[in-house]
Short mmCIF file of C-alpha atoms and ligand atoms in Angstrom, two decimals:
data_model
loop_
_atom_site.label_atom_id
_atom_site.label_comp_id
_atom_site.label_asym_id
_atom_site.label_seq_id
_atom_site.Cartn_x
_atom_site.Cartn_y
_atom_site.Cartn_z
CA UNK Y 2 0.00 0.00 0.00
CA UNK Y 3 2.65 2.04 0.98
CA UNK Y 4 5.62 3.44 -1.35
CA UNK Y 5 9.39 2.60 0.06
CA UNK Y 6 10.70 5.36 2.66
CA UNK Y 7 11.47 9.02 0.91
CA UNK Y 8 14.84 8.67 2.81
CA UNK Y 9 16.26 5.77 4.61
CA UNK Y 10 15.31 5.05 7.84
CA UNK Y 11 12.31 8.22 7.26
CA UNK Y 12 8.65 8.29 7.11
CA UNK Y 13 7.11 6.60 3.90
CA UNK Y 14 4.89 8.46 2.05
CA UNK Y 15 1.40 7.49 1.90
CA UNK Y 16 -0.41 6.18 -0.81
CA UNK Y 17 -3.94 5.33 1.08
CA UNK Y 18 -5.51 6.52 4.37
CA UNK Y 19 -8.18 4.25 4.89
CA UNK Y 20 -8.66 3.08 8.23
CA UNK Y 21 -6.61 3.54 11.42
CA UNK Y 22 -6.54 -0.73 11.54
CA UNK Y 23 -4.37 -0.59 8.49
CA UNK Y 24 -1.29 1.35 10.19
CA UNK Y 25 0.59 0.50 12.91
CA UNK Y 26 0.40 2.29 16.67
CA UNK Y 27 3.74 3.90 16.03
CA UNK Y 28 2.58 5.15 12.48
CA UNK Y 29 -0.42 6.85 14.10
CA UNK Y 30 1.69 8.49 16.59
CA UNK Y 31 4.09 9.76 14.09
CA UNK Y 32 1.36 11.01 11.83
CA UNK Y 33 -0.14 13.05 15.40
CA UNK Y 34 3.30 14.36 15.91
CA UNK Y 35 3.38 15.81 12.43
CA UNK Y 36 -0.18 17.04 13.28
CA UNK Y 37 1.75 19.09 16.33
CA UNK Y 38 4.76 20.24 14.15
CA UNK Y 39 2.62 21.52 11.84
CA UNK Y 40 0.52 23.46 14.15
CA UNK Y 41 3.42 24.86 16.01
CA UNK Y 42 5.54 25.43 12.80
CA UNK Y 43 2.98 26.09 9.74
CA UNK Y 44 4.54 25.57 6.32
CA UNK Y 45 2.59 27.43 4.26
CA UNK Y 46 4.28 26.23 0.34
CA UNK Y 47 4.62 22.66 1.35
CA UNK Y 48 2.17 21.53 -0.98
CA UNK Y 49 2.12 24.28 -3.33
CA UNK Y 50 0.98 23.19 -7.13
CA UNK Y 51 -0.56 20.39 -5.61
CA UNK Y 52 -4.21 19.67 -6.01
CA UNK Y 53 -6.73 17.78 -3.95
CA UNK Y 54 -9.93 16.22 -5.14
CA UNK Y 55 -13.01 16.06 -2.79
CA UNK Y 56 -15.75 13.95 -4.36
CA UNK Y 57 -19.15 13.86 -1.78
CA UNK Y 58 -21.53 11.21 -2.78
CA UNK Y 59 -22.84 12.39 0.83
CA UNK Y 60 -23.48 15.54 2.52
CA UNK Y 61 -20.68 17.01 4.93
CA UNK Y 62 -19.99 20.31 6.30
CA UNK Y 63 -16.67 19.78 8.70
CA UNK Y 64 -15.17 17.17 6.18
CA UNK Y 65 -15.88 19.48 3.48
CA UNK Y 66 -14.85 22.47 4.95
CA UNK Y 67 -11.61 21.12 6.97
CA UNK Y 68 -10.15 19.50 3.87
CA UNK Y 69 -10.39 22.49 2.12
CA UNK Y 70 -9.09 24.40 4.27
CA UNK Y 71 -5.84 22.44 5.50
CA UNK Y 72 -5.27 22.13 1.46
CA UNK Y 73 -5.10 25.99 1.29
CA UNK Y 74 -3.07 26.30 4.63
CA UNK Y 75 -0.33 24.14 3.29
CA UNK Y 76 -0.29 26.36 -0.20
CA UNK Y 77 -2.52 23.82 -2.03
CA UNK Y 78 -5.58 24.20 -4.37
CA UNK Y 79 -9.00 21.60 -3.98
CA UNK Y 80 -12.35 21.17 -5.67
CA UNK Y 81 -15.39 19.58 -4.49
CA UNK Y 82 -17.84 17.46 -6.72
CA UNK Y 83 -21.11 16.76 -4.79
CA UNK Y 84 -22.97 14.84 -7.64
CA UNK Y 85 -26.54 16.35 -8.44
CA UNK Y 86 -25.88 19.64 -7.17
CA UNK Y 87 -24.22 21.52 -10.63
CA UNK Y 88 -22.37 18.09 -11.55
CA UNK Y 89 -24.04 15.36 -13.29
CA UNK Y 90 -25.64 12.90 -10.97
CA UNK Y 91 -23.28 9.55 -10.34
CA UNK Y 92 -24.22 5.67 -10.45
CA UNK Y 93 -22.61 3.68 -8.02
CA UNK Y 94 -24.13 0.27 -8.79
CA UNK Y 95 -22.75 -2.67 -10.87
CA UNK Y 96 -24.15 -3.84 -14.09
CA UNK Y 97 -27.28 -1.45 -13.86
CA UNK Y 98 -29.36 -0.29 -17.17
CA UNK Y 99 -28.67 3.38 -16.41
CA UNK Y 100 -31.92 4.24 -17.55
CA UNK Y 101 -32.51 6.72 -14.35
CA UNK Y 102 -31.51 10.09 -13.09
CA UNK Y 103 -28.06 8.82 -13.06
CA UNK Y 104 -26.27 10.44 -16.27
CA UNK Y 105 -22.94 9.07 -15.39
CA UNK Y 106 -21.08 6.06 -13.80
CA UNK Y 107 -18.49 5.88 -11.30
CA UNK Y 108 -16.14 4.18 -13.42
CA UNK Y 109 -16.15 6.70 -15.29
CA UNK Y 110 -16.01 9.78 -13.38
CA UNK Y 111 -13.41 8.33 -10.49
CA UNK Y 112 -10.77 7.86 -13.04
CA UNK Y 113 -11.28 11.17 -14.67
CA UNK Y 114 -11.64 13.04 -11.53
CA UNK Y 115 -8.06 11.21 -10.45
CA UNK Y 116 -6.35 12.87 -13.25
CA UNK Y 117 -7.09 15.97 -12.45
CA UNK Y 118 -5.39 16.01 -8.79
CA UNK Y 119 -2.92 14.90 -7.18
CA UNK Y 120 -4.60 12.97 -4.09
CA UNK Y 121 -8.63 12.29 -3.97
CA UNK Y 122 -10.91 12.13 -1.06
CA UNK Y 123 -14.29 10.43 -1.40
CA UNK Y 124 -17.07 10.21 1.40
CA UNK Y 125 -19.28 7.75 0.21
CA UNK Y 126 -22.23 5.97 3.54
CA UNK Y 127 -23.49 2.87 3.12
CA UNK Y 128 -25.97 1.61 1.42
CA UNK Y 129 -27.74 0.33 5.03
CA UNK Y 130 -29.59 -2.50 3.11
CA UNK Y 131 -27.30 -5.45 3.71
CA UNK Y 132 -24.92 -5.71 7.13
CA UNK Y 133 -22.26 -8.34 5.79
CA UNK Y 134 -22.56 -6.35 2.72
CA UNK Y 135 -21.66 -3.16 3.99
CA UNK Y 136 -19.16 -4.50 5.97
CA UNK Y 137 -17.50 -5.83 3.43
CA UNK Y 138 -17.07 -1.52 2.03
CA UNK Y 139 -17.88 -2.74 -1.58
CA UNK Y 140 -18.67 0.79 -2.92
CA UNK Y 141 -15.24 1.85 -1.41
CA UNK Y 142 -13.32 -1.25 -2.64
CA UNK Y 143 -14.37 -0.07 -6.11
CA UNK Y 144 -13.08 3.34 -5.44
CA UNK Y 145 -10.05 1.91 -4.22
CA UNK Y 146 -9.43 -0.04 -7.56
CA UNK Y 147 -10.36 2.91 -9.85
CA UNK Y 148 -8.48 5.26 -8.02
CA UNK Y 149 -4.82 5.31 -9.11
CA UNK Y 150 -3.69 8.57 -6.96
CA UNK Y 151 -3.43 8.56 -3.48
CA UNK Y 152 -7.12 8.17 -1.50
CA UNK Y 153 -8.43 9.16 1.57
CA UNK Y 154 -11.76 7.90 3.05
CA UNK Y 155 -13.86 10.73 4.12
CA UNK Y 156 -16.21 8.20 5.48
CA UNK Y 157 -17.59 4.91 4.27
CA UNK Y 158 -19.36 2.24 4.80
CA UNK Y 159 -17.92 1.20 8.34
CA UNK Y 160 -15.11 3.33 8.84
CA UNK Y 161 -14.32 7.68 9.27
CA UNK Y 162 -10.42 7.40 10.02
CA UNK Y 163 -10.21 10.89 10.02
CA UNK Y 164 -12.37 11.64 12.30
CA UNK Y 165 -10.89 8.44 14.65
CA UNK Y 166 -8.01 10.73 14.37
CA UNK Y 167 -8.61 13.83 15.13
CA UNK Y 168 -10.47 12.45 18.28
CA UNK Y 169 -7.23 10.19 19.42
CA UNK Y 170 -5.61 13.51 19.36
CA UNK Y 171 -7.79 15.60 21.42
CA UNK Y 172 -7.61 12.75 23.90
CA UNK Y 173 -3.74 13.33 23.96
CA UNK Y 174 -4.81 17.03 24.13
CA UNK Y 175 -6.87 16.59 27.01
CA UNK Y 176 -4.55 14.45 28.83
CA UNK Y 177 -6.87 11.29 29.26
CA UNK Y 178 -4.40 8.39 30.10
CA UNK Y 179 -4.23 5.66 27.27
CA UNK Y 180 -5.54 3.19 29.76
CA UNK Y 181 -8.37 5.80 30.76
CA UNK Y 182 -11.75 4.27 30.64
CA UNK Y 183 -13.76 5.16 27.68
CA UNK Y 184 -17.13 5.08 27.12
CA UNK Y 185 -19.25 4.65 23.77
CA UNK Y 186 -22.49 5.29 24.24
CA UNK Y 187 -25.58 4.52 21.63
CA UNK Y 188 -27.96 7.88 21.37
CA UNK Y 189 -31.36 8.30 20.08
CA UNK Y 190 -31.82 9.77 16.84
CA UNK Y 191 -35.04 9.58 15.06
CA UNK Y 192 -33.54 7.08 11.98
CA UNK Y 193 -31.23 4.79 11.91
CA UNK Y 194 -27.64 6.59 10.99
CA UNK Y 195 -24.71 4.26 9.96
CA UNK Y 196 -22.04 2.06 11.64
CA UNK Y 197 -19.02 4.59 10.21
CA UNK Y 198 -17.82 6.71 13.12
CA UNK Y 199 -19.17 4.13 16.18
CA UNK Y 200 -16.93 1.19 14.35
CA UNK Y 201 -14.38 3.39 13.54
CA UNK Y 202 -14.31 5.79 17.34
CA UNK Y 203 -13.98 1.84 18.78
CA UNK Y 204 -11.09 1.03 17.09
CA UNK Y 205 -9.64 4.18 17.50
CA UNK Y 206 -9.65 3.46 21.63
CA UNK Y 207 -8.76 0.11 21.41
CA UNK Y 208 -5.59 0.98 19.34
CA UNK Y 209 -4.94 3.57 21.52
CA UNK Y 210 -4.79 1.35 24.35
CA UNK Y 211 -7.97 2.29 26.48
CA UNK Y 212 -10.24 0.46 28.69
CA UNK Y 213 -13.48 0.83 26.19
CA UNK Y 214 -17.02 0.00 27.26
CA UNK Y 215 -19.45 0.26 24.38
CA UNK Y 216 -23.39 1.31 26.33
CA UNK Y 217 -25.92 0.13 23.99
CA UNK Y 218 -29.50 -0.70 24.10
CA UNK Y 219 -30.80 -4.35 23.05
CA UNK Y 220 -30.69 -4.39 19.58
CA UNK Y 221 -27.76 -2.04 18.84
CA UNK Y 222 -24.47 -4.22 19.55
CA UNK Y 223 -21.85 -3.44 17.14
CA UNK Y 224 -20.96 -6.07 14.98
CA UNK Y 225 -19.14 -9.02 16.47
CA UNK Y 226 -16.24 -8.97 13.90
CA UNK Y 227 -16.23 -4.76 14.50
CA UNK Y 228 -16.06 -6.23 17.71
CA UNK Y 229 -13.66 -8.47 17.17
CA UNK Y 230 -11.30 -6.76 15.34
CA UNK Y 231 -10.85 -3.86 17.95
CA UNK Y 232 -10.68 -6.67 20.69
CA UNK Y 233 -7.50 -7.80 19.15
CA UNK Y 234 -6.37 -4.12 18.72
CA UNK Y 235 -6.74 -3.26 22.28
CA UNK Y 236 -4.96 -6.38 23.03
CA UNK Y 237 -2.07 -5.84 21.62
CA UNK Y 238 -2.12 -1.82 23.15
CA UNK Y 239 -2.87 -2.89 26.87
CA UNK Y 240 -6.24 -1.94 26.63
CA UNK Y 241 -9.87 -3.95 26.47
CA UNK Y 242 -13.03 -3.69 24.91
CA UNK Y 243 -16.28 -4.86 26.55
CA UNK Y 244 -19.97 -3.86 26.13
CA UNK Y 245 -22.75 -3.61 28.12
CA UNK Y 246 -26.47 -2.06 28.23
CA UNK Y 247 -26.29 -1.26 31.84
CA UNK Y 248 -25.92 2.92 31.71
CA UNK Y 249 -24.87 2.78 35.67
CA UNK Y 250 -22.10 0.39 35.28
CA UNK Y 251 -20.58 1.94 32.36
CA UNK Y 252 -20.10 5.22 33.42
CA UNK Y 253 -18.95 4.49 36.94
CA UNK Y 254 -15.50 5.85 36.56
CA UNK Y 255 -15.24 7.00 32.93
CA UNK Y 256 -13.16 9.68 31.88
CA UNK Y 257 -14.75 10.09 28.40
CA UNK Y 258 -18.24 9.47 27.21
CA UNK Y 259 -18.42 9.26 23.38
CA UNK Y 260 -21.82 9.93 22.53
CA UNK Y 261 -23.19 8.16 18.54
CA UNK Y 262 -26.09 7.45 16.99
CA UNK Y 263 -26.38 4.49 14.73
CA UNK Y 264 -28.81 2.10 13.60
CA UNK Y 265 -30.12 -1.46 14.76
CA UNK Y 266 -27.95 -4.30 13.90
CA UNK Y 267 -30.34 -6.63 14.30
CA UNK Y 268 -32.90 -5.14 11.77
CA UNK Y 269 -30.40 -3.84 9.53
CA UNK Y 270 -32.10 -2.60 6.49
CA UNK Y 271 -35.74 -3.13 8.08
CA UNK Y 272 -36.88 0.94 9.01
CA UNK Y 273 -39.81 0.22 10.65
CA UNK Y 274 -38.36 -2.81 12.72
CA UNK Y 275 -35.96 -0.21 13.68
CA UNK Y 276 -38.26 2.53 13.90
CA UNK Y 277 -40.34 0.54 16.27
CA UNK Y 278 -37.21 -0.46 18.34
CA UNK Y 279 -35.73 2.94 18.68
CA UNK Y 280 -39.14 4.41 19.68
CA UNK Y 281 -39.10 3.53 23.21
CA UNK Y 282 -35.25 4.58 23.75
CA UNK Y 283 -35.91 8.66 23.66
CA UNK Y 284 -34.46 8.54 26.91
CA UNK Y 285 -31.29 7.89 25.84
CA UNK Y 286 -29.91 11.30 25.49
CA UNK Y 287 -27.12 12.48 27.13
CA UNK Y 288 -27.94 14.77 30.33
CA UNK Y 289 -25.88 15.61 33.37
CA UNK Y 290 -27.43 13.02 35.18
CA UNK Y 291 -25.29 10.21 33.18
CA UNK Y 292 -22.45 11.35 34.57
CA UNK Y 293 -23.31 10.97 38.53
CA UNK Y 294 -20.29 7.85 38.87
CA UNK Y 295 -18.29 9.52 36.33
CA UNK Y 296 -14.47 10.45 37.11
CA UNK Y 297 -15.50 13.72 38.27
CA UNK Y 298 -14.03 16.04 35.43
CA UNK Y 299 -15.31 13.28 32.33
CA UNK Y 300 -15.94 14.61 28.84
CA UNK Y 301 -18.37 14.31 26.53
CA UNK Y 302 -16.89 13.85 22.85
CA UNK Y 303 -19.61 13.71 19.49
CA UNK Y 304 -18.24 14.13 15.99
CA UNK Y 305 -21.42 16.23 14.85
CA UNK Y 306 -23.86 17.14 13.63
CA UNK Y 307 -25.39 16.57 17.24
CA UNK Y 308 -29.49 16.73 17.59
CA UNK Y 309 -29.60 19.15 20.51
CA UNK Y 310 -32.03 17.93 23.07
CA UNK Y 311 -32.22 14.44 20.88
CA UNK Y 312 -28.93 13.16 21.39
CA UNK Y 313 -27.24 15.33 23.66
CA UNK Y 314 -28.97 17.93 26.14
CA UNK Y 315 -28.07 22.16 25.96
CA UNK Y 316 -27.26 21.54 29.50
CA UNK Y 317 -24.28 19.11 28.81
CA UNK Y 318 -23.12 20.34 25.37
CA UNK Y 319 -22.95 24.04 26.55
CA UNK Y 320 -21.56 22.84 30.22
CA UNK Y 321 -17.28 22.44 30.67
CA UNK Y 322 -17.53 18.77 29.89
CA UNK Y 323 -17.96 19.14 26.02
CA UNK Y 324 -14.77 18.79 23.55
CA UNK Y 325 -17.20 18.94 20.68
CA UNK Y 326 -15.16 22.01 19.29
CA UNK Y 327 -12.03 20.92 19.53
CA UNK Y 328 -12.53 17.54 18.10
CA UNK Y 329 -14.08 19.37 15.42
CA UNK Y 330 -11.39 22.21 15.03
CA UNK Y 331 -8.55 18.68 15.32
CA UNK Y 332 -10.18 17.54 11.82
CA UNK Y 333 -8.24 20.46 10.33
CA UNK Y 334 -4.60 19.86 12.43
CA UNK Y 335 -4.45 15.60 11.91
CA UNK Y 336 -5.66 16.27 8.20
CA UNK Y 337 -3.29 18.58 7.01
CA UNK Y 338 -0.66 16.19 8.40
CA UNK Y 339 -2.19 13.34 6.72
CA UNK Y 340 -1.97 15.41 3.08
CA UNK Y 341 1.94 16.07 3.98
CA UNK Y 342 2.62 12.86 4.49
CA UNK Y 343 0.62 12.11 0.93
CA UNK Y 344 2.03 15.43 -1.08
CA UNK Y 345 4.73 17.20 0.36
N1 CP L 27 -17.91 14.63 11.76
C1 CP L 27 -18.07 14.78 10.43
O1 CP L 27 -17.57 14.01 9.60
O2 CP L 27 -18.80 15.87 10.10
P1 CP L 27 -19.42 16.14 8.67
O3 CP L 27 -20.40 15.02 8.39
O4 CP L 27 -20.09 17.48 8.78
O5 CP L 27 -18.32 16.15 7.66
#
């Protein structure tokens, strides 16, 4: 995946950012220490004449916004595509008669849009129809193969790595201990949103070495091999991964409570099964309350958009416990250091 090192014994430079599980610990922690140097020391023409592609088969507004913006503050140019909206609308689906609104295919349009930059990023959800199907990213596998510049997933099916780093780095900011017990708790939303940042915020605190509880209703356990896979990650980082629908028991002692919304496993692709479920869990929005056992100065972390009053209550997201900023403002500090380590 990776081309050889630009200098022996230096960084490599990378070809695909993915998903944190496809880097080692150190890697991560070198690519968050570039994230500091270029904070403290900004270099301004280090990707000058480059160009970055941003194609949105999904809506965004930090993503969006964030990649643009590190591109510019490292001397770069980027355009968006958000098929539909001015471009011609994209199909994404194999061997379909593209007799539909659809004016153009994907294997088509990824190539083409690759030879016009110099790295692409593509946010493209699931499809929410089909668990072992989703998990199994086909729409981003595609992209992969089509893609012949360097990629970075702005969210797919099951994974957000940016975001999974941007938040490992405010928990450095915030000086929670990588054993530090953190919490991912299922919120109520009124649909069922996907499995992206919850797989991908799991994996994240495994890797990083944390004790992770993931608080879920019946009906809403991750995926055993999402599971799975960040059981063997904390493993091999100290930490441990267990889950649990018992609110009290979680939080007793957390220093972080990671608040998601995301959709029933167990009807997967079934809306009003889900519907139905989710109905009776309106109480599961984050208030002060939660944090009664808490470590006493615990955070709350949410990638947003946030529902206010849905997912999370005024009275927690405007109290001293929310991060929700900085995580947010982090998007723009790991990803420029991601794009050096691509471009510069
Ligand atoms: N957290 C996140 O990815 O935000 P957007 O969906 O607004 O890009």
């Amino acid at each position: 995946m990776d081309l050889p090192p630009l200098r022996p014994g230096g960084p490599k430079r990378m070809r695909r950012f993915l998903s944190l599980a496809d880097f080692e610990r150190a890697q991560i922690l070198d690519l968050l220490a570039l994230a500091q140097k270029l904070q403290d020391k900004p270099e301004p023409r280090a990707l000058r004449g480059k160009v970055l592609g941003l194609l949105f088969l999904n809506p965004s507004l930090r993503t969006l916004a964030s990649f643009q913006s590190g591109m510019a503050h490292l001397g770069g140019n980027s355009f968006v595509i958000t098929p539909g909206q001015g471009t011609w609308g994209l199909e994404t689906r194999n061997n379909v008669v593209m007799d539909g609104t659809a004016a153009e295919h994907i294997r088509e349009a990824l190539p083409v849009l690759a030879s016009y930059c110099d790295a692409l990023g593509v946010r493209a959800f699931a499809e929410g129809k089909n668990l072992l199907e989703d998990l199994s990213e086909p729409l981003f596998s595609t992209i992969d193969q089509l893609c012949d510049k360097p990629l970075i997933n702005l969210e797919s099916a099951m994974n957000h790595p940016a975001q999974a780093l941007c938040d490992w780095r405010t928990l450095d900011e915030l000086k929670i201990a990588s054993g530090g017990k953190f919490v991912l708790t299922w919120v109520y939303h009124p649909k069922a949103l996907p499995l992206a940042v919850p797989s991908a915020t799991l994996h994240m605190a495994a890797m990083r070495g944390m004790e992770v509880v993931v608080l879920r209703p019946e009906g809403f356990a991750l995926p055993p091999t999402v599971m799975g896979k960040a059981r063997v990650a904390a493993k091999s980082s100290g930490g441990a991964v267990t889950e649990t629908s018992d609110r009290t028991l979680a939080l007793k002692g957390a220093h972080v409570l990671y608040a998601k919304e995301w959709g029933s496993t167990t009807h997967y692709g079934a809306p009003e099964a889900d519907a139905k479920l989710r109905a009776e869990l309106q109480d599961w929005c984050v208030r002060e309350n939660w944090f009664a056992n808490a470590f006493a100065d615990a955070k709350l972390m949410h990638c947003l958009p946030v529902r206010r009053n849905v997912a999370v209550a005024d009275e927690v997201l405007d109290g001293p416990r929310a991060v929700v900023q900085r995580q947010a403002f982090n998007r723009l500090v790991v990803q420029m250091a991601i794009l050096h380590r691509m471009l510069a």
